[in-house]
């Protein structure tokens, strides 16, 4: 896999700080019928790292940023493929086509609740999703309006509903404050916003930047992460999580810690050198380099190992458990879900 390396000292520093590497806590037990979240000690059956690693990621700049340094992981062969929908990510992971996948954070918990053997390696936050509308648009401006959202019951939709709930705004029943209209892809919404047939929407990067730069009156009015932080005690909004197959984590006891160090170092390097970061990200996802370069300055992607980001992750899960428990499988993940505890 072609990668653009960052020959900086940052990764070396991150690796040095992580020499006291996080102990692996894998989901499941050594039993083939194990359930996700059952805390266990790694078996150490194999060597420290596998010979190959298959990785799946959404077509998203923030999710791709931690993967820009995979060639430095120490795995002989890594391959990365993109998925166009959350469902594609989910089904490919269940089918075993991905060893590691970056997916919406609610799907990670839902798979765990289903007994899919996995461990959460880390979470990704940032200005990944925006409320789109005319300049100066606020939540209150959405009253009486239709808001267009991609992927019903995906994390974008779920977070939108949580934020509307917190603001005391209804979106179901007769005469709701806000009407939510769903679309099969974000591209459908981007087209509607640029054509003028839509006025308000929730749209992820990179398409939000493309729409805002299209010359119309629609802008990235507010970051959904900012809105979430304003209404909760969270310090960030973990939209996505990197999950690793449980059997892979147990067979290769050094892999979770190595991944956490590598993914963190990669994001730091992307942020510190966005020009080179844009080239590296465009090598992973099919987004033009110039578009990635426009997205990165305001995106501010952040990666946290699972244990470090657990507080914000659980705060989101607790909110979902209150309103849409089925979105995370009806239960909070057990301690073993969080790799590196």
Short mmCIF file of N, CA and C in Angstrom, two decimals, residues 174-309:
data_model
loop_
_atom_site.label_atom_id
_atom_site.label_comp_id
_atom_site.label_asym_id
_atom_site.label_seq_id
_atom_site.Cartn_x
_atom_site.Cartn_y
_atom_site.Cartn_z
N UNK A 174 -47.26 14.90 15.82
CA UNK A 174 -47.94 15.93 15.05
C UNK A 174 -47.33 17.30 15.34
N UNK A 175 -47.18 18.08 14.29
CA UNK A 175 -46.66 19.45 14.40
C UNK A 175 -45.35 19.52 15.18
N UNK A 176 -44.34 18.76 14.77
CA UNK A 176 -43.05 18.83 15.46
C UNK A 176 -42.38 20.19 15.23
N UNK A 177 -41.49 20.54 16.15
CA UNK A 177 -40.73 21.79 15.97
C UNK A 177 -39.87 21.72 14.71
N UNK A 178 -39.29 20.54 14.49
CA UNK A 178 -38.39 20.35 13.34
C UNK A 178 -38.80 19.08 12.61
N UNK A 179 -38.83 19.12 11.30
CA UNK A 179 -39.10 17.93 10.50
C UNK A 179 -37.78 17.38 9.99
N UNK A 180 -37.50 16.12 10.31
CA UNK A 180 -36.27 15.47 9.86
C UNK A 180 -36.59 14.66 8.60
N UNK A 181 -35.86 14.93 7.54
CA UNK A 181 -36.05 14.19 6.29
C UNK A 181 -34.76 13.46 5.95
N UNK A 182 -34.88 12.15 5.72
CA UNK A 182 -33.70 11.31 5.55
C UNK A 182 -33.41 11.02 4.08
N UNK A 183 -32.10 10.82 3.81
CA UNK A 183 -31.64 10.55 2.45
C UNK A 183 -30.63 9.40 2.49
N UNK A 184 -30.53 8.65 1.40
CA UNK A 184 -29.66 7.47 1.40
C UNK A 184 -28.18 7.76 1.40
N UNK A 185 -27.78 8.94 0.92
CA UNK A 185 -26.35 9.29 0.92
C UNK A 185 -26.17 10.77 1.22
N UNK A 186 -25.01 11.16 1.76
CA UNK A 186 -24.73 12.59 1.96
C UNK A 186 -24.65 13.35 0.65
N UNK A 187 -24.26 12.67 -0.43
CA UNK A 187 -24.14 13.34 -1.73
C UNK A 187 -25.48 13.87 -2.19
N UNK A 188 -26.56 13.14 -1.92
CA UNK A 188 -27.90 13.62 -2.27
C UNK A 188 -28.18 14.96 -1.61
N UNK A 189 -27.77 15.08 -0.35
CA UNK A 189 -28.01 16.32 0.38
C UNK A 189 -27.12 17.44 -0.13
N UNK A 190 -25.87 17.12 -0.39
CA UNK A 190 -24.95 18.13 -0.93
C UNK A 190 -25.49 18.70 -2.24
N UNK A 191 -26.04 17.83 -3.08
CA UNK A 191 -26.62 18.28 -4.34
C UNK A 191 -27.83 19.19 -4.10
N UNK A 192 -28.67 18.81 -3.14
CA UNK A 192 -29.84 19.62 -2.83
C UNK A 192 -29.48 20.98 -2.27
N UNK A 193 -28.45 21.04 -1.45
CA UNK A 193 -28.04 22.32 -0.87
C UNK A 193 -27.45 23.25 -1.93
N UNK A 194 -26.65 22.70 -2.82
CA UNK A 194 -26.03 23.55 -3.83
C UNK A 194 -27.02 23.97 -4.91
N UNK A 195 -28.05 23.15 -5.14
CA UNK A 195 -29.05 23.51 -6.15
C UNK A 195 -30.10 24.48 -5.61
N UNK A 196 -30.16 24.61 -4.28
CA UNK A 196 -31.14 25.49 -3.67
C UNK A 196 -32.44 24.82 -3.30
N UNK A 197 -32.56 23.51 -3.54
CA UNK A 197 -33.80 22.81 -3.19
C UNK A 197 -33.86 22.44 -1.71
N UNK A 198 -32.75 22.56 -1.02
CA UNK A 198 -32.69 22.34 0.43
C UNK A 198 -32.03 23.55 1.07
N UNK A 199 -32.44 23.84 2.31
CA UNK A 199 -31.86 25.01 3.00
C UNK A 199 -31.12 24.63 4.27
N UNK A 200 -31.61 23.61 4.98
CA UNK A 200 -30.97 23.19 6.23
C UNK A 200 -30.64 21.70 6.17
N UNK A 201 -29.49 21.34 6.69
CA UNK A 201 -29.08 19.94 6.65
C UNK A 201 -28.00 19.69 7.69
N UNK A 202 -27.80 18.41 7.98
CA UNK A 202 -26.66 17.97 8.78
C UNK A 202 -25.78 17.18 7.82
N UNK A 203 -24.56 17.65 7.64
CA UNK A 203 -23.71 17.08 6.59
C UNK A 203 -22.29 16.87 7.10
N UNK A 204 -21.71 15.70 6.81
CA UNK A 204 -20.33 15.45 7.24
C UNK A 204 -19.31 16.06 6.29
N UNK A 205 -18.10 16.24 6.81
CA UNK A 205 -16.99 16.53 5.95
C UNK A 205 -16.73 15.32 5.06
N UNK A 206 -16.23 15.50 3.90
CA UNK A 206 -15.69 16.64 3.22
C UNK A 206 -16.73 17.43 2.44
N UNK A 207 -17.93 16.81 2.33
CA UNK A 207 -18.98 17.42 1.51
C UNK A 207 -19.45 18.76 2.07
N UNK A 208 -19.38 18.92 3.39
CA UNK A 208 -19.80 20.20 3.96
C UNK A 208 -18.91 21.34 3.47
N UNK A 209 -17.61 21.08 3.34
CA UNK A 209 -16.69 22.09 2.82
C UNK A 209 -16.96 22.36 1.35
N UNK A 210 -17.23 21.31 0.59
CA UNK A 210 -17.52 21.48 -0.84
C UNK A 210 -18.76 22.35 -1.02
N UNK A 211 -19.81 22.07 -0.26
CA UNK A 211 -21.05 22.85 -0.37
C UNK A 211 -20.81 24.30 0.03
N UNK A 212 -20.10 24.50 1.14
CA UNK A 212 -19.85 25.86 1.62
C UNK A 212 -19.02 26.68 0.63
N UNK A 213 -18.21 26.00 -0.17
CA UNK A 213 -17.38 26.70 -1.14
C UNK A 213 -17.98 26.78 -2.52
N UNK A 214 -19.24 26.37 -2.64
CA UNK A 214 -19.86 26.31 -3.97
C UNK A 214 -20.40 27.66 -4.45
N UNK A 215 -20.34 28.66 -3.61
CA UNK A 215 -20.75 29.99 -4.05
C UNK A 215 -22.18 30.37 -3.74
N UNK A 216 -22.92 29.49 -3.08
CA UNK A 216 -24.28 29.82 -2.71
C UNK A 216 -24.34 30.49 -1.35
N UNK A 217 -25.54 30.49 -0.74
CA UNK A 217 -25.68 31.15 0.56
C UNK A 217 -25.60 30.16 1.73
N UNK A 218 -25.27 28.88 1.44
CA UNK A 218 -25.20 27.86 2.48
C UNK A 218 -23.77 27.75 3.01
N UNK A 219 -23.66 27.77 4.34
CA UNK A 219 -22.35 27.71 4.98
C UNK A 219 -22.36 26.61 6.05
N UNK A 220 -21.17 26.31 6.57
CA UNK A 220 -21.06 25.43 7.73
C UNK A 220 -21.40 26.28 8.95
N UNK A 221 -22.68 26.31 9.29
CA UNK A 221 -23.17 27.26 10.30
C UNK A 221 -22.65 26.94 11.70
N UNK A 222 -22.70 25.66 12.09
CA UNK A 222 -22.22 25.27 13.42
C UNK A 222 -21.70 23.84 13.38
N UNK A 223 -20.61 23.60 14.09
CA UNK A 223 -20.10 22.25 14.25
C UNK A 223 -21.00 21.49 15.21
N UNK A 224 -21.36 20.27 14.83
CA UNK A 224 -22.20 19.45 15.72
C UNK A 224 -21.44 19.09 16.99
N UNK A 225 -20.11 18.97 16.90
CA UNK A 225 -19.34 18.71 18.11
C UNK A 225 -19.46 19.88 19.08
N UNK A 226 -19.37 21.10 18.56
CA UNK A 226 -19.51 22.28 19.43
C UNK A 226 -20.88 22.30 20.09
N UNK A 227 -21.92 22.00 19.32
CA UNK A 227 -23.27 21.98 19.89
C UNK A 227 -23.40 20.92 20.97
N UNK A 228 -22.79 19.76 20.75
CA UNK A 228 -22.83 18.67 21.72
C UNK A 228 -22.12 19.06 23.01
N UNK A 229 -20.94 19.64 22.88
CA UNK A 229 -20.16 20.03 24.06
C UNK A 229 -20.88 21.11 24.85
N UNK A 230 -21.55 22.03 24.13
CA UNK A 230 -22.30 23.09 24.82
C UNK A 230 -23.42 22.54 25.68
N UNK A 231 -24.00 21.42 25.29
CA UNK A 231 -25.19 20.91 25.96
C UNK A 231 -24.92 19.72 26.89
N UNK A 232 -23.67 19.30 26.97
CA UNK A 232 -23.31 18.17 27.84
C UNK A 232 -22.06 18.51 28.62
N UNK A 233 -21.61 17.58 29.44
CA UNK A 233 -20.36 17.74 30.17
C UNK A 233 -19.18 17.16 29.40
N UNK A 234 -19.39 16.82 28.13
CA UNK A 234 -18.34 16.19 27.33
C UNK A 234 -17.28 17.21 26.92
N UNK A 235 -16.08 16.71 26.67
CA UNK A 235 -15.02 17.56 26.13
C UNK A 235 -14.90 17.38 24.63
N UNK A 236 -15.52 16.32 24.09
CA UNK A 236 -15.51 16.07 22.65
C UNK A 236 -16.67 15.15 22.30
N UNK A 237 -16.88 14.98 21.02
CA UNK A 237 -17.93 14.08 20.54
C UNK A 237 -17.28 12.99 19.70
N UNK A 238 -17.14 11.78 20.24
CA UNK A 238 -16.50 10.69 19.50
C UNK A 238 -17.44 10.10 18.44
N UNK A 239 -17.36 10.63 17.24
CA UNK A 239 -18.24 10.17 16.17
C UNK A 239 -17.90 8.75 15.73
N UNK A 240 -16.61 8.41 15.72
CA UNK A 240 -16.20 7.13 15.15
C UNK A 240 -15.26 6.40 16.10
N UNK A 241 -15.21 5.08 15.91
CA UNK A 241 -14.29 4.26 16.70
C UNK A 241 -13.56 3.28 15.80
N UNK A 242 -12.31 2.99 16.16
CA UNK A 242 -11.55 1.94 15.49
C UNK A 242 -11.74 0.65 16.28
N UNK A 243 -12.28 -0.38 15.62
CA UNK A 243 -12.51 -1.65 16.29
C UNK A 243 -11.66 -2.74 15.64
N UNK A 244 -11.15 -3.63 16.48
CA UNK A 244 -10.28 -4.72 16.05
C UNK A 244 -10.96 -6.04 16.37
N UNK A 245 -10.86 -7.00 15.47
CA UNK A 245 -11.42 -8.31 15.71
C UNK A 245 -10.80 -8.92 16.96
N UNK A 246 -11.65 -9.46 17.83
CA UNK A 246 -11.18 -9.97 19.11
C UNK A 246 -10.17 -11.09 18.98
N UNK A 247 -10.38 -12.01 18.04
CA UNK A 247 -9.44 -13.13 17.91
C UNK A 247 -8.07 -12.66 17.46
N UNK A 248 -8.04 -11.58 16.64
CA UNK A 248 -6.77 -11.01 16.20
C UNK A 248 -6.06 -10.35 17.39
N UNK A 249 -6.83 -9.65 18.20
CA UNK A 249 -6.26 -8.99 19.38
C UNK A 249 -5.65 -10.00 20.35
N UNK A 250 -6.32 -11.13 20.52
CA UNK A 250 -5.81 -12.14 21.46
C UNK A 250 -4.59 -12.88 20.91
N UNK A 251 -4.61 -13.15 19.60
CA UNK A 251 -3.51 -13.89 19.02
C UNK A 251 -2.22 -13.08 18.96
N UNK A 252 -2.39 -11.76 18.80
CA UNK A 252 -1.21 -10.88 18.68
C UNK A 252 -1.26 -9.86 19.81
N UNK A 253 -0.69 -10.20 20.94
CA UNK A 253 -0.88 -9.42 22.18
C UNK A 253 -0.30 -8.01 22.15
N UNK A 254 0.59 -7.71 21.20
CA UNK A 254 1.16 -6.37 21.14
C UNK A 254 0.38 -5.44 20.21
N UNK A 255 -0.61 -5.98 19.50
CA UNK A 255 -1.22 -5.21 18.42
C UNK A 255 -2.04 -4.02 18.89
N UNK A 256 -2.85 -4.18 19.93
CA UNK A 256 -3.68 -3.07 20.38
C UNK A 256 -2.82 -1.88 20.80
N UNK A 257 -1.82 -2.13 21.63
CA UNK A 257 -0.95 -1.04 22.06
C UNK A 257 -0.20 -0.41 20.90
N UNK A 258 0.27 -1.23 19.96
CA UNK A 258 1.00 -0.71 18.80
C UNK A 258 0.08 0.15 17.93
N UNK A 259 -1.15 -0.32 17.74
CA UNK A 259 -2.11 0.47 16.97
C UNK A 259 -2.41 1.80 17.64
N UNK A 260 -2.63 1.77 18.94
CA UNK A 260 -2.96 3.00 19.64
C UNK A 260 -1.84 4.04 19.51
N UNK A 261 -0.60 3.59 19.62
CA UNK A 261 0.54 4.48 19.46
C UNK A 261 0.63 4.99 18.03
N UNK A 262 0.46 4.10 17.07
CA UNK A 262 0.59 4.46 15.66
C UNK A 262 -0.51 5.40 15.21
N UNK A 263 -1.75 5.12 15.58
CA UNK A 263 -2.87 5.96 15.16
C UNK A 263 -2.78 7.35 15.77
N UNK A 264 -2.39 7.41 17.03
CA UNK A 264 -2.23 8.71 17.69
C UNK A 264 -1.11 9.52 17.04
N UNK A 265 0.03 8.89 16.81
CA UNK A 265 1.15 9.59 16.18
C UNK A 265 0.81 10.08 14.79
N UNK A 266 0.04 9.29 14.06
CA UNK A 266 -0.33 9.68 12.69
C UNK A 266 -1.20 10.93 12.69
N UNK A 267 -2.18 11.01 13.59
CA UNK A 267 -3.04 12.19 13.65
C UNK A 267 -2.22 13.43 14.04
N UNK A 268 -1.32 13.27 14.99
CA UNK A 268 -0.48 14.40 15.40
C UNK A 268 0.32 14.93 14.21
N UNK A 269 0.84 14.03 13.40
CA UNK A 269 1.64 14.45 12.26
C UNK A 269 0.79 15.10 11.17
N UNK A 270 -0.42 14.60 10.96
CA UNK A 270 -1.32 15.22 9.99
C UNK A 270 -1.64 16.65 10.41
N UNK A 271 -1.92 16.84 11.68
CA UNK A 271 -2.26 18.17 12.18
C UNK A 271 -1.06 19.11 12.14
N UNK A 272 0.13 18.58 12.43
CA UNK A 272 1.32 19.42 12.46
C UNK A 272 1.82 19.79 11.07
N UNK A 273 1.51 18.97 10.08
CA UNK A 273 1.92 19.24 8.69
C UNK A 273 0.75 18.95 7.77
N UNK A 274 -0.25 19.85 7.74
CA UNK A 274 -1.48 19.56 6.98
C UNK A 274 -1.26 19.40 5.48
N UNK A 275 -0.24 20.03 4.93
CA UNK A 275 0.00 19.88 3.50
C UNK A 275 0.38 18.44 3.16
N UNK A 276 1.31 17.89 3.90
CA UNK A 276 1.68 16.50 3.70
C UNK A 276 0.57 15.58 4.17
N UNK A 277 -0.14 16.01 5.22
CA UNK A 277 -1.25 15.21 5.71
C UNK A 277 -2.34 15.04 4.67
N UNK A 278 -2.62 16.11 3.91
CA UNK A 278 -3.63 16.04 2.87
C UNK A 278 -3.25 15.03 1.80
N UNK A 279 -1.98 14.99 1.45
CA UNK A 279 -1.50 14.04 0.44
C UNK A 279 -1.67 12.61 0.96
N UNK A 280 -1.30 12.40 2.22
CA UNK A 280 -1.39 11.06 2.81
C UNK A 280 -2.83 10.59 2.92
N UNK A 281 -3.73 11.48 3.31
CA UNK A 281 -5.15 11.11 3.45
C UNK A 281 -5.75 10.79 2.09
N UNK A 282 -5.42 11.60 1.08
CA UNK A 282 -5.95 11.37 -0.26
C UNK A 282 -5.44 10.06 -0.85
N UNK A 283 -4.39 9.52 -0.27
CA UNK A 283 -3.88 8.22 -0.71
C UNK A 283 -4.71 7.07 -0.13
N UNK A 284 -5.56 7.37 0.86
CA UNK A 284 -6.37 6.35 1.53
C UNK A 284 -7.82 6.40 1.07
N UNK A 285 -8.38 7.59 0.99
CA UNK A 285 -9.78 7.75 0.59
C UNK A 285 -9.86 8.51 -0.72
N UNK A 286 -10.89 8.25 -1.52
CA UNK A 286 -10.98 8.90 -2.85
C UNK A 286 -11.51 10.32 -2.78
N UNK A 287 -10.74 11.18 -2.12
CA UNK A 287 -11.08 12.59 -2.01
C UNK A 287 -9.90 13.38 -2.56
N UNK A 288 -10.13 14.33 -3.46
CA UNK A 288 -9.01 15.09 -4.04
C UNK A 288 -8.15 15.77 -2.98
N UNK A 289 -6.86 15.83 -3.23
CA UNK A 289 -5.92 16.42 -2.29
C UNK A 289 -6.29 17.85 -1.95
N UNK A 290 -6.71 18.63 -2.95
CA UNK A 290 -7.02 20.04 -2.67
C UNK A 290 -8.23 20.17 -1.76
N UNK A 291 -9.20 19.25 -1.88
CA UNK A 291 -10.37 19.27 -1.00
C UNK A 291 -9.96 18.89 0.42
N UNK A 292 -9.14 17.85 0.56
CA UNK A 292 -8.65 17.46 1.89
C UNK A 292 -7.90 18.62 2.52
N UNK A 293 -7.10 19.32 1.72
CA UNK A 293 -6.36 20.47 2.23
C UNK A 293 -7.26 21.58 2.72
N UNK A 294 -8.42 21.76 2.09
CA UNK A 294 -9.39 22.76 2.56
C UNK A 294 -10.07 22.32 3.85
N UNK A 295 -10.28 21.02 4.00
CA UNK A 295 -11.01 20.49 5.15
C UNK A 295 -10.16 20.53 6.43
N UNK A 296 -8.90 20.17 6.32
CA UNK A 296 -8.06 19.92 7.50
C UNK A 296 -7.97 21.08 8.49
N UNK A 297 -7.78 22.33 8.05
CA UNK A 297 -7.57 23.40 9.04
C UNK A 297 -8.68 23.52 10.08
N UNK A 298 -9.95 23.39 9.67
CA UNK A 298 -11.06 23.52 10.61
C UNK A 298 -11.53 22.19 11.18
N UNK A 299 -11.09 21.10 10.58
CA UNK A 299 -11.52 19.77 11.03
C UNK A 299 -10.99 19.46 12.43
N UNK A 300 -9.72 19.77 12.66
CA UNK A 300 -9.04 19.50 13.93
C UNK A 300 -9.30 18.07 14.41
N UNK A 301 -8.89 17.07 13.60
CA UNK A 301 -9.14 15.68 13.99
C UNK A 301 -8.36 15.31 15.25
N UNK A 302 -8.99 14.52 16.09
CA UNK A 302 -8.38 14.07 17.34
C UNK A 302 -8.59 12.57 17.47
N UNK A 303 -7.53 11.87 17.82
CA UNK A 303 -7.64 10.44 18.10
C UNK A 303 -7.27 10.21 19.56
N UNK A 304 -8.06 9.39 20.25
CA UNK A 304 -7.75 9.02 21.63
C UNK A 304 -7.81 7.50 21.77
N UNK A 305 -6.80 6.88 22.40
CA UNK A 305 -6.93 5.46 22.74
C UNK A 305 -8.21 5.25 23.55
N UNK A 306 -8.78 4.06 23.42
CA UNK A 306 -10.12 3.79 23.95
C UNK A 306 -10.27 4.13 25.43
N UNK A 307 -9.30 3.74 26.24
CA UNK A 307 -9.40 3.99 27.68
C UNK A 307 -9.38 5.48 27.99
N UNK A 308 -8.58 6.25 27.26
CA UNK A 308 -8.48 7.69 27.50
C UNK A 308 -9.75 8.42 27.05
N UNK A 309 -10.38 7.93 25.99
CA UNK A 309 -11.60 8.56 25.51
C UNK A 309 -12.87 7.98 26.08
#
